[in-house]
Coordinates of C-alpha atoms in Angstrom, one line a residue:
M1 CA 81.0 96.0 87.2
Q2 CA 80.6 94.1 90.5
Q3 CA 83.2 93.5 93.1
N4 CA 81.5 91.8 96.0
N5 CA 78.0 90.4 96.6
G6 CA 76.0 90.6 99.8
L7 CA 74.6 87.2 100.8
D8 CA 71.5 86.5 102.8
K9 CA 71.3 83.5 105.2
S10 CA 69.9 81.0 102.6
Q11 CA 72.5 82.1 100.1
I12 CA 75.3 81.5 102.6
I13 CA 74.0 78.0 103.4
S14 CA 73.7 77.2 99.7
F15 CA 77.1 78.5 99.1
M16 CA 78.6 76.5 101.9
L17 CA 77.0 73.3 100.7
F18 CA 78.2 74.0 97.1
T19 CA 81.7 74.8 98.4
I20 CA 81.8 71.4 100.3
I21 CA 80.7 69.5 97.2
M22 CA 83.1 71.3 95.0
V23 CA 86.0 70.9 97.4
G24 CA 85.2 67.2 97.8
A25 CA 85.1 66.8 94.0
M26 CA 88.3 68.7 93.6
I27 CA 90.1 66.5 96.1
Y28 CA 88.7 63.4 94.5
F29 CA 89.7 64.4 90.9
Q30 CA 93.0 65.8 92.1
S31 CA 93.9 62.5 93.7
K32 CA 92.8 60.6 90.6
T33 CA 94.8 62.9 88.4
Q34 CA 97.9 62.6 90.5
K35 CA 97.8 58.8 90.2
E36 CA 97.4 59.0 86.5
D37 CA 100.3 61.6 86.3
A38 CA 102.5 59.3 88.3
L39 CA 102.0 56.5 85.8
K40 CA 102.7 58.8 82.9
Q41 CA 105.9 60.0 84.7
K42 CA 107.2 56.4 84.8
E43 CA 106.4 55.8 81.2
V44 CA 108.2 59.0 80.1
A45 CA 111.2 58.1 82.2
K46 CA 111.4 54.7 80.4
T47 CA 110.9 56.0 76.9
E48 CA 113.0 59.1 77.0
Q49 CA 115.5 58.2 79.7
V50 CA 115.3 61.6 81.4
S51 CA 117.4 62.1 84.5
A52 CA 116.0 61.5 88.0
N53 CA 116.2 65.3 88.6
N54 CA 113.7 66.0 85.8
T55 CA 110.0 66.0 86.6
K56 CA 107.2 64.7 84.5
I57 CA 106.0 65.9 81.1
A58 CA 102.2 66.2 81.4
S59 CA 99.5 66.7 78.7
V60 CA 97.7 70.0 78.5
E61 CA 94.6 71.5 77.1
N62 CA 94.6 71.9 73.3
V63 CA 94.4 75.5 72.2
N64 CA 94.5 75.0 68.4
P65 CA 91.6 72.8 67.0
N66 CA 93.8 71.8 64.0
I67 CA 96.4 70.2 66.3
N68 CA 96.0 66.8 68.0
A69 CA 95.8 67.3 71.8
A70 CA 97.8 64.2 72.4
S71 CA 100.8 65.7 70.7
I72 CA 100.9 68.7 73.1
Q73 CA 102.9 68.4 76.3
T74 CA 104.3 70.7 78.9
V75 CA 107.8 70.6 80.4
P76 CA 108.2 71.9 84.0
L77 CA 111.0 74.1 85.3
Q78 CA 111.2 75.1 88.9
N79 CA 113.3 77.0 91.4
E80 CA 112.3 78.5 94.8
Q81 CA 110.8 81.6 93.2
L82 CA 109.3 80.3 90.0
K83 CA 107.3 77.3 88.8
L84 CA 107.0 77.3 85.0
E85 CA 105.6 75.1 82.3
V86 CA 106.8 75.2 78.7
S87 CA 104.4 74.0 76.1
T88 CA 105.4 72.0 73.1
L89 CA 102.7 74.0 71.2
G90 CA 104.5 77.1 70.1
A91 CA 107.5 76.3 72.4
Q92 CA 106.1 79.0 74.7
I93 CA 105.8 79.4 78.5
S94 CA 102.2 78.5 79.2
N95 CA 102.1 78.5 83.0
V96 CA 103.9 80.8 85.5
E97 CA 103.4 80.5 89.3
L98 CA 105.2 82.5 92.0
P99 CA 105.0 80.0 94.9
E100 CA 106.2 82.5 97.5
Y101 CA 102.9 84.5 97.1
K102 CA 99.2 83.9 97.1
A103 CA 96.3 85.3 95.1
Y104 CA 93.0 86.5 96.4
D105 CA 90.0 84.2 96.4
A106 CA 86.9 86.3 96.1
K107 CA 84.6 83.4 97.0
R108 CA 86.3 82.8 100.4
D109 CA 87.5 86.4 100.9
E110 CA 91.0 85.0 101.6
S111 CA 94.4 85.2 99.8
D112 CA 95.1 81.5 99.6
L113 CA 95.1 80.7 95.9
P114 CA 98.2 79.9 93.9
L115 CA 99.5 83.1 92.4
L116 CA 99.5 82.3 88.7
L117 CA 100.6 85.2 86.4
I118 CA 99.9 82.9 83.4
H119 CA 97.5 80.0 83.5
K120 CA 95.7 77.8 81.0
N121 CA 97.0 79.7 78.0
S122 CA 96.0 83.1 79.4
A123 CA 99.0 84.5 77.5
N124 CA 100.6 83.4 74.3
Y125 CA 103.5 84.6 72.1
G126 CA 105.5 83.7 69.1
F127 CA 107.3 85.0 66.0
E128 CA 105.8 85.5 62.6
F129 CA 107.5 85.7 59.1
K130 CA 106.6 84.9 55.5
D131 CA 107.9 82.1 53.5
K132 CA 108.8 82.7 49.8
T133 CA 105.3 81.9 48.7
G134 CA 103.9 84.7 50.9
K135 CA 102.4 82.4 53.5
I136 CA 102.6 83.7 57.1
I137 CA 104.3 81.2 59.4
K138 CA 103.5 81.6 63.1
T139 CA 105.7 79.7 65.6
K140 CA 103.0 79.7 68.2
D141 CA 101.0 77.3 65.9
L142 CA 103.9 74.9 65.5
V143 CA 104.4 71.7 67.6
F144 CA 107.9 71.3 69.0
T145 CA 109.8 68.4 70.4
P146 CA 111.2 68.8 73.9
S147 CA 114.6 67.9 75.2
V148 CA 115.3 68.4 79.0
K149 CA 118.7 68.7 80.6
G150 CA 118.8 70.0 84.2
N151 CA 117.3 73.5 84.2
V152 CA 117.5 73.8 80.4
V153 CA 114.6 73.0 78.1
T154 CA 115.3 72.9 74.3
M155 CA 112.3 72.9 72.0
T156 CA 112.9 71.8 68.3
H157 CA 110.8 72.0 65.2
Q158 CA 111.6 70.8 61.7
L159 CA 110.1 73.2 59.2
N160 CA 110.5 72.0 55.6
G161 CA 114.1 71.1 56.1
A162 CA 114.9 74.1 58.4
V163 CA 115.4 73.7 62.1
I164 CA 113.9 76.1 64.7
Q165 CA 115.0 75.8 68.3
F166 CA 113.7 77.7 71.4
V167 CA 116.1 77.3 74.3
Y168 CA 114.9 78.1 77.9
T169 CA 117.3 78.2 80.8
L170 CA 115.8 78.8 84.3
M171 CA 118.2 81.2 86.1
P172 CA 118.2 82.2 89.8
K173 CA 115.2 84.0 91.2
Y174 CA 112.7 85.3 88.7
T175 CA 114.7 85.1 85.5
V176 CA 114.4 82.8 82.4
D177 CA 117.0 83.0 79.6
F178 CA 115.4 82.6 76.2
K179 CA 117.3 82.0 73.0
I180 CA 116.1 81.4 69.4
R181 CA 118.3 79.5 67.0
T182 CA 117.5 78.6 63.4
K183 CA 119.4 76.7 60.7
G184 CA 118.3 76.6 57.1
L185 CA 115.5 79.1 57.5
S186 CA 117.0 81.2 54.7
Q187 CA 115.9 78.5 52.3
I188 CA 112.3 79.1 53.3
T189 CA 112.1 82.9 53.8
S190 CA 113.9 86.0 52.6
D191 CA 112.5 88.3 55.3
N192 CA 115.0 90.5 57.2
A193 CA 112.7 90.8 60.3
A194 CA 110.2 88.7 62.2
K195 CA 107.3 90.1 64.2
F196 CA 107.1 89.2 67.8
A197 CA 103.4 89.0 68.8
W198 CA 102.4 88.8 72.5
N199 CA 98.8 88.5 73.7
Y200 CA 98.3 88.7 77.5
N201 CA 95.2 88.4 79.5
V202 CA 95.8 90.0 82.9
R203 CA 94.5 87.7 85.6
N204 CA 92.6 89.0 88.7
L205 CA 95.0 88.4 91.6
E206 CA 94.1 91.1 94.2
K207 CA 91.1 92.3 96.1
G208 CA 89.5 95.3 94.5
R209 CA 88.9 94.8 90.8
S210 CA 88.8 98.5 89.8
Q211 CA 92.0 99.3 91.6
E212 CA 93.9 96.4 90.1
Q213 CA 92.6 97.3 86.6
T214 CA 93.9 100.8 87.1
H215 CA 97.3 99.5 87.9
S216 CA 97.4 97.1 84.9
E217 CA 99.2 98.5 81.9
F218 CA 102.1 98.3 79.4
S219 CA 105.5 99.4 80.6
Y220 CA 108.7 99.7 78.6
A221 CA 112.2 101.0 78.4
F222 CA 114.2 102.4 75.5
N223 CA 117.2 104.6 74.7
N224 CA 119.6 101.9 76.0
Y225 CA 117.5 101.4 79.2
K226 CA 117.7 105.1 80.1
D227 CA 114.1 106.2 79.3
Y228 CA 110.9 104.7 80.5
D229 CA 107.3 105.0 79.6
Y230 CA 103.9 103.4 80.2
D231 CA 100.5 103.2 78.6
G232 CA 97.5 102.5 80.9
N233 CA 94.4 103.7 79.0
K234 CA 95.3 103.9 75.3
A235 CA 97.0 102.2 72.5
M236 CA 100.8 102.4 72.6
D237 CA 102.7 103.3 69.4
E238 CA 106.5 103.6 69.3
P239 CA 107.5 103.5 65.6
D240 CA 110.8 105.4 66.1
E241 CA 112.1 103.9 69.3
T242 CA 114.0 100.6 69.9
L243 CA 112.5 99.1 73.0
N244 CA 115.0 97.3 75.3
W245 CA 112.1 95.6 77.1
I246 CA 108.4 95.5 77.2
G247 CA 106.3 94.4 80.2
V248 CA 102.8 93.9 81.3
K249 CA 102.5 95.5 84.8
Q250 CA 99.9 94.5 87.3
Q251 CA 99.4 95.9 90.8
F252 CA 102.2 94.0 92.5
F253 CA 103.7 91.8 89.7
S254 CA 105.0 92.1 86.2
S255 CA 105.8 89.9 83.2
V256 CA 108.7 91.4 81.2
I257 CA 110.5 90.3 78.1
E258 CA 113.9 91.9 77.3
A259 CA 115.3 91.8 73.7
K260 CA 119.1 92.0 73.7
N261 CA 118.9 93.7 70.2
G262 CA 115.6 95.5 70.9
F263 CA 112.1 95.6 69.5
T264 CA 111.4 98.0 66.6
Q265 CA 108.1 99.3 65.1
S266 CA 106.4 98.5 68.4
K267 CA 102.6 98.7 68.8
G268 CA 100.2 97.7 71.5
S269 CA 96.5 97.8 72.4
Q270 CA 94.5 97.1 75.5
V271 CA 90.8 96.3 76.3
T272 CA 89.3 96.5 79.8
V273 CA 87.3 93.4 80.8
D274 CA 84.3 94.3 83.0
E275 CA 83.9 91.0 84.8
G276 CA 85.3 87.5 85.1
E277 CA 88.7 86.0 85.6
Y278 CA 90.6 88.6 83.5
L279 CA 91.0 92.4 84.1
K280 CA 92.4 93.5 80.8
T281 CA 93.5 92.1 77.5
L282 CA 96.8 93.5 76.1
E283 CA 98.3 92.8 72.7
F284 CA 101.8 93.8 71.7
S285 CA 103.8 93.4 68.4
G286 CA 107.4 94.5 67.6
N287 CA 110.0 93.5 65.1
V288 CA 113.2 91.7 65.7
A289 CA 116.0 91.4 63.2
M290 CA 116.7 88.3 61.0
N291 CA 120.3 88.4 59.9
G292 CA 120.7 86.6 56.6
A293 CA 117.1 85.4 56.9
E294 CA 118.0 83.4 60.0
L295 CA 116.3 84.1 63.3
N296 CA 119.0 84.0 65.9
Q297 CA 118.1 86.3 68.8
D298 CA 118.6 86.4 72.6
F299 CA 115.9 87.3 75.0
T300 CA 115.2 87.2 78.8
W301 CA 111.9 86.7 80.5
Y302 CA 111.3 88.2 84.0
F303 CA 108.3 87.1 86.1
M304 CA 108.8 89.2 89.2
P305 CA 107.1 90.9 92.2
L306 CA 107.3 94.7 92.1
D307 CA 109.7 94.9 95.1
L308 CA 111.9 98.0 94.8
P309 CA 115.2 96.5 96.1
L310 CA 114.7 93.5 93.8
L311 CA 113.9 95.7 90.8
K312 CA 117.0 97.8 91.4
E313 CA 119.2 94.7 91.4
Y314 CA 118.7 94.1 87.7
N315 CA 120.0 97.6 86.8
K316 CA 117.7 97.8 83.8
N317 CA 115.4 100.6 84.9
F318 CA 112.9 98.1 86.2
D319 CA 112.3 100.2 89.3
E320 CA 110.4 102.7 87.2
I321 CA 107.7 100.0 86.7
L322 CA 106.7 100.7 90.3
P323 CA 104.3 103.7 90.1
L324 CA 105.5 105.7 93.1
G325 CA 104.9 109.1 91.5
W326 CA 106.9 111.5 89.4
S327 CA 109.8 113.7 90.6
F328 CA 109.5 114.9 94.2
I329 CA 106.5 112.6 94.9
G330 CA 108.4 109.5 93.8
A331 CA 111.5 110.6 95.8
L332 CA 109.3 111.1 98.9
N333 CA 108.1 107.5 98.7
R334 CA 111.5 106.0 97.8
W335 CA 113.6 107.9 100.3
F336 CA 111.2 108.6 103.1
F337 CA 108.0 106.6 103.4
M338 CA 109.4 103.2 102.3
P339 CA 112.6 103.3 104.5
M340 CA 110.5 104.6 107.5
Y341 CA 108.0 101.8 107.1
N342 CA 110.8 99.2 106.9
L343 CA 112.6 100.6 109.9
I344 CA 109.5 100.6 112.1
A345 CA 108.3 97.3 110.8
G346 CA 111.7 95.8 111.8
W347 CA 110.6 96.3 115.4
G348 CA 108.2 93.4 114.9
I349 CA 104.9 95.3 115.4
A350 CA 101.7 94.9 113.3
A351 CA 101.5 96.8 110.0
G352 CA 98.6 98.9 111.2
W353 CA 100.6 100.2 114.2
V354 CA 103.6 100.8 111.8
I355 CA 101.3 103.2 109.8
F356 CA 100.1 104.8 113.1
L357 CA 103.7 105.5 114.1
M358 CA 104.5 106.8 110.6
T359 CA 101.7 109.2 111.0
V360 CA 103.0 110.4 114.3
V361 CA 106.5 110.9 112.8
V362 CA 105.2 112.9 109.9
K363 CA 103.2 115.1 112.4
L364 CA 106.3 115.6 114.5
I365 CA 108.3 116.7 111.5
L366 CA 105.5 119.1 110.4
S367 CA 104.7 120.2 113.9
P368 CA 106.3 123.7 113.8
V369 CA 104.2 124.8 110.7
M370 CA 101.2 122.8 111.8
F371 CA 101.2 124.4 115.2
K372 CA 101.3 127.8 113.6
Q373 CA 98.3 126.8 111.5
H374 CA 96.2 125.5 114.4
K375 CA 97.2 128.5 116.5
L376 CA 96.2 130.8 113.7
S377 CA 92.9 129.0 113.4
A378 CA 92.2 129.5 117.2
M379 CA 93.2 133.2 117.0
M380 CA 90.9 133.7 114.0
R381 CA 88.1 132.4 116.2
V382 CA 89.0 134.9 118.9
I383 CA 88.9 137.9 116.6
R384 CA 85.7 136.8 114.9
P385 CA 83.7 139.5 116.9
E386 CA 86.1 142.2 115.6
I387 CA 85.7 141.1 112.0
D388 CA 81.9 141.0 112.4
E389 CA 82.1 144.6 113.7
V390 CA 83.9 145.7 110.5
N391 CA 81.4 143.8 108.3
E392 CA 78.5 145.4 110.0
K393 CA 80.0 148.9 109.8
Y394 CA 80.7 148.7 106.1
K395 CA 77.9 146.3 105.0
D396 CA 76.4 148.9 102.7
G397 CA 79.6 150.9 102.2
D398 CA 83.0 150.8 100.4
A399 CA 84.1 147.2 100.0
M400 CA 87.8 148.3 99.6
K401 CA 87.6 150.3 102.9
K402 CA 86.1 147.2 104.6
Q403 CA 89.0 145.1 103.4
Q404 CA 91.5 147.6 104.7
E405 CA 89.8 147.7 108.1
T406 CA 89.7 143.9 108.2
M407 CA 93.4 143.7 107.5
A408 CA 94.0 146.3 110.3
V409 CA 92.2 144.0 112.8
Y410 CA 94.4 141.1 111.7
R411 CA 97.5 143.2 112.0
K412 CA 96.7 144.4 115.5
A413 CA 95.9 140.9 116.7
G414 CA 99.2 139.7 115.2
V415 CA 97.5 137.3 112.8
N416 CA 99.2 136.6 109.5
Q417 CA 96.7 135.0 107.2
M418 CA 99.3 133.9 104.7
A419 CA 100.9 131.7 107.4
G420 CA 98.0 129.3 107.1
C421 CA 98.8 128.6 103.4
L422 CA 102.1 126.8 104.0
P423 CA 100.8 123.7 105.8
A424 CA 98.1 123.3 103.2
V425 CA 100.8 123.5 100.5
L426 CA 102.9 120.9 102.3
Q427 CA 100.0 118.5 102.6
V428 CA 99.4 118.2 98.8
P429 CA 102.6 116.3 97.9
I430 CA 102.3 114.2 101.1
F431 CA 98.7 113.2 100.2
Y432 CA 99.6 112.3 96.6
A433 CA 102.7 110.4 97.7
L434 CA 100.7 108.3 100.2
F435 CA 98.0 107.8 97.5
R436 CA 100.7 106.1 95.5
F437 CA 102.4 104.4 98.4
F438 CA 99.7 102.3 100.0
P439 CA 98.3 100.5 96.9
N440 CA 101.7 99.8 95.5
F441 CA 104.0 98.9 98.4
I442 CA 104.3 95.1 98.2
D443 CA 105.5 94.8 101.8
L444 CA 102.0 95.8 102.9
R445 CA 100.3 93.3 100.6
G446 CA 98.3 90.8 102.6
K447 CA 99.0 92.6 105.9
S448 CA 95.8 92.6 108.0
F449 CA 94.8 95.1 110.7
W450 CA 91.6 94.8 112.8
F451 CA 88.8 94.1 110.3
A452 CA 90.9 95.0 107.2
K453 CA 92.3 91.8 105.8
D454 CA 94.7 93.6 103.4
L455 CA 95.9 97.2 104.0
T456 CA 96.5 97.6 100.2
A457 CA 92.8 97.1 99.5
Y458 CA 89.6 98.3 101.0
D459 CA 87.9 96.7 103.9
D460 CA 84.3 95.5 103.3
L461 CA 83.1 94.6 106.8
I462 CA 79.7 96.2 105.9
K463 CA 78.3 94.6 102.8
L464 CA 75.4 96.2 101.0
P465 CA 72.5 94.1 99.5
F466 CA 72.6 96.3 96.4
H467 CA 75.0 98.2 94.2
V468 CA 75.5 101.9 95.0
P469 CA 77.1 104.1 92.2
L470 CA 80.6 105.2 93.2
L471 CA 80.4 103.2 96.4
G472 CA 79.9 99.6 95.1
E473 CA 78.4 96.9 97.2
H474 CA 80.2 97.6 100.5
L475 CA 81.0 100.3 103.0
S476 CA 84.6 100.6 104.3
V477 CA 84.7 101.1 108.1
F478 CA 88.1 102.8 107.9
A479 CA 86.7 105.1 105.2
I480 CA 83.7 105.9 107.3
A481 CA 85.9 106.6 110.4
C482 CA 88.2 108.8 108.4
T483 CA 85.3 110.7 106.9
A484 CA 83.9 111.3 110.4
V485 CA 87.1 112.7 111.9
I486 CA 87.5 115.0 108.8
L487 CA 84.0 116.2 109.4
I488 CA 84.7 116.9 113.1
Y489 CA 87.9 118.7 112.1
T490 CA 85.9 120.8 109.6
I491 CA 83.4 121.8 112.2
L492 CA 86.1 122.9 114.6
T493 CA 87.8 125.0 112.0
A494 CA 85.0 126.2 109.7
G495 CA 83.8 128.7 112.3
N496 CA 86.7 130.9 111.6
M497 CA 85.8 131.3 107.9
Q498 CA 84.4 134.6 106.8
Q499 CA 81.2 134.2 104.9
P500 CA 80.8 136.0 101.5
T501 CA 78.6 139.1 101.6
A502 CA 78.5 139.7 97.8
P503 CA 75.4 138.2 96.1
G504 CA 75.9 135.1 94.1
M505 CA 79.1 134.1 96.0
P506 CA 79.1 130.4 97.2
N507 CA 78.9 129.7 100.9
M508 CA 82.3 128.2 101.7
K509 CA 81.1 126.7 104.9
V510 CA 78.7 124.5 103.1
L511 CA 81.3 123.5 100.6
M512 CA 83.7 122.5 103.4
Y513 CA 81.0 120.3 105.0
I514 CA 80.3 118.6 101.6
F515 CA 84.0 117.8 101.1
P516 CA 84.3 115.1 103.8
V517 CA 81.2 113.4 102.4
T518 CA 82.6 113.3 98.9
F519 CA 85.9 112.0 100.4
L520 CA 84.0 108.9 101.5
F521 CA 83.3 107.9 97.9
F522 CA 87.0 108.2 97.1
L523 CA 88.2 106.3 100.2
N524 CA 85.6 103.5 100.1
T525 CA 87.4 101.7 97.3
S526 CA 90.9 102.8 98.1
A527 CA 93.5 101.1 100.2
S528 CA 92.4 100.8 103.8
G529 CA 96.0 101.7 104.9
L530 CA 95.4 105.2 103.3
S531 CA 92.1 105.6 105.2
W532 CA 93.7 104.5 108.5
Y533 CA 96.6 106.9 108.0
Y534 CA 94.3 109.9 107.4
F535 CA 92.1 108.8 110.3
V536 CA 95.0 109.0 112.7
S537 CA 96.3 112.2 111.0
N538 CA 93.0 114.1 111.4
A539 CA 92.5 112.7 114.9
I540 CA 95.8 114.1 115.9
N541 CA 94.8 117.4 114.3
I542 CA 91.6 117.5 116.5
I543 CA 93.6 116.8 119.6
I544 CA 96.1 119.6 118.8
I545 CA 93.2 122.1 118.2
L546 CA 91.6 121.2 121.5
V547 CA 95.0 121.4 123.4
I548 CA 95.7 124.8 121.9
K549 CA 92.2 126.1 122.6
Y550 CA 92.0 124.9 126.3
L551 CA 95.6 124.6 127.5
I552 CA 97.8 126.9 125.4
L553 CA 95.8 129.8 124.0
D554 CA 94.2 132.3 126.4
E555 CA 91.3 133.6 124.3
K556 CA 90.3 136.3 126.9
K557 CA 93.8 137.6 127.1
I558 CA 94.1 137.8 123.3
H559 CA 90.8 139.6 123.0
A560 CA 91.7 142.1 125.8
Q561 CA 95.0 142.7 124.0
I562 CA 93.2 143.5 120.8
Q563 CA 91.0 146.0 122.5
S564 CA 94.0 147.6 124.1
N565 CA 95.8 147.8 120.8
K566 CA 92.9 149.8 119.4
E567 CA 94.0 152.7 121.6
K568 CA 97.6 152.5 120.7
P569 CA 99.4 153.8 117.7
A570 CA 99.6 151.3 114.9
K571 CA 102.7 149.2 114.8
K572 CA 105.2 149.5 112.0
E573 CA 104.0 147.5 109.0
G574 CA 105.9 144.7 107.5
K575 CA 107.0 144.8 103.8
F576 CA 104.2 142.5 102.7
G577 CA 101.5 144.3 104.7
K578 CA 102.7 147.7 103.5
R579 CA 102.6 146.5 99.9
M580 CA 99.1 145.1 100.3
R581 CA 97.9 148.3 101.9
E582 CA 99.4 150.4 99.1
M583 CA 97.8 148.2 96.5
M584 CA 94.4 148.6 98.1
E585 CA 94.8 152.4 98.4
T586 CA 95.8 152.7 94.7
A587 CA 92.8 150.5 93.7
Q588 CA 90.6 152.6 95.9
A589 CA 91.9 155.9 94.3
Q590 CA 91.3 154.5 90.9
Q591 CA 87.8 153.4 91.8
A592 CA 87.0 156.9 93.1
A593 CA 88.4 158.5 90.0
Q594 CA 86.4 156.2 87.8
K595 CA 83.2 157.1 89.7
G596 CA 84.1 160.9 89.4
N597 CA 84.5 160.5 85.6
T598 CA 81.2 158.7 85.4
K599 CA 79.4 161.6 87.2
N600 CA 81.0 164.2 85.0
I601 CA 79.9 162.4 81.9
N602 CA 76.4 162.1 83.2
K603 CA 76.3 165.8 84.0
K604 CA 77.4 166.7 80.4
K605 CA 74.6 164.5 79.0

């Protein structure tokens, strides 16, 4: 799978010439097509006497070889948020554009293409039922006759004396009301349910193919909109649930159909597409009831951006489509990171500096525990000679005794090793929350900062002439910078780590140095906003360490105090320290008893 291609000079020149020719051809043919369409619009206005508010009915590409292309038309519907086309073939929505947004153009490395969720029959749907002879009738293969009145399109088909009508009403914002009405269908079929079949090819709209593929999946609600589930990597199968709505989710947008009476016996499958215009192919089928063998059902289509306030407005559990994380992780994004970003962004500053200030705010909130961690790290460096003395004294002796003496050194220095665990524990949910936040927060989509054109995708300022496994064909500058500061931070803190003395134990220092390098592979294809956040975060960590070392912590004074403490009676132990010491002493006694028993057995032999 390839995402970006490095181009040499000759390729760039060839590409520019090709682009000029193609753009010129597109302008020429577009102009020619517009003139032809204008003539067709006048003819339609004369023959069908549509109102002046209605736009043209244009011919479209034929998708069924058995149907005459000339008989297929599309009827447009439009408001400020949606531009739709309804095809007379199958009476289905065949084109969906969100004019307020733009899609990514990989050739130009710009987000300037029309954002089309559905285009050129990339999705199709319809209802299936059997006639009384057993023949399967599929509405998506039938040609309907259109009737337009304002923002309402009625598609009608005469089927052996029966009438099938699909009625579409464009509602405000991103909503399309969809009704099916039949009359006389009971003379053709005796079925009590029709199958709704929906095939959807997910179009590549964002930069970063693999990331967008990961975020493309089924999403659906059931149990009267209360429960939500999704399927991203496997076939979905819900034989026992009645789905209130089923949607195809992409990284920042979603196409959803709601069934007022629900879908039953729902099944779905998905196949990943390695290259080309499409990312995934998803297929869904579910049954809808036919009362008295008539298909009279109400549905609603939603073609919407995954904007949290908008999703909440519908009150249909749509906000769960946005993958912000489970439980505490999701709450952290919904109630902390998103509001904080919106608040700071309201000051009118660039998105990159908003992230910078967010990092500072998080550091300030965590400053009490983070300060203790960094101070503990510095103190560990101070008592390193004392620890080395203990290791040298007991290098060939009792390991349990060595551990007791080591803990005594920590106690005299006032170092609580367990205090260093809390900041690490706090960082885990924050990291995972931000991992979900940056590639899914639509307010960041398309926001540039320095050489990153989109903070929700990787930056590819450095293009490679070949494909590198796990890295791709680029190097992210933000990812490299983040890796560098993590490595510097590791060097400053790894010196405090006690090396294993037992044979076969891994060298933890080496593992700590390897970690930042492996982090590069992870960040290189991740959102550049995430890399920028952790670059700032670790840079602040480095500054804190240096300030503590050179301005706050007097290492000579601490070392002198430790030496003085050696001559003083031991301080009263805390409950935790006492418990640990007692456990060690018990273990030491058991070990000694075991050795004694072994010697006695050997003597008897």
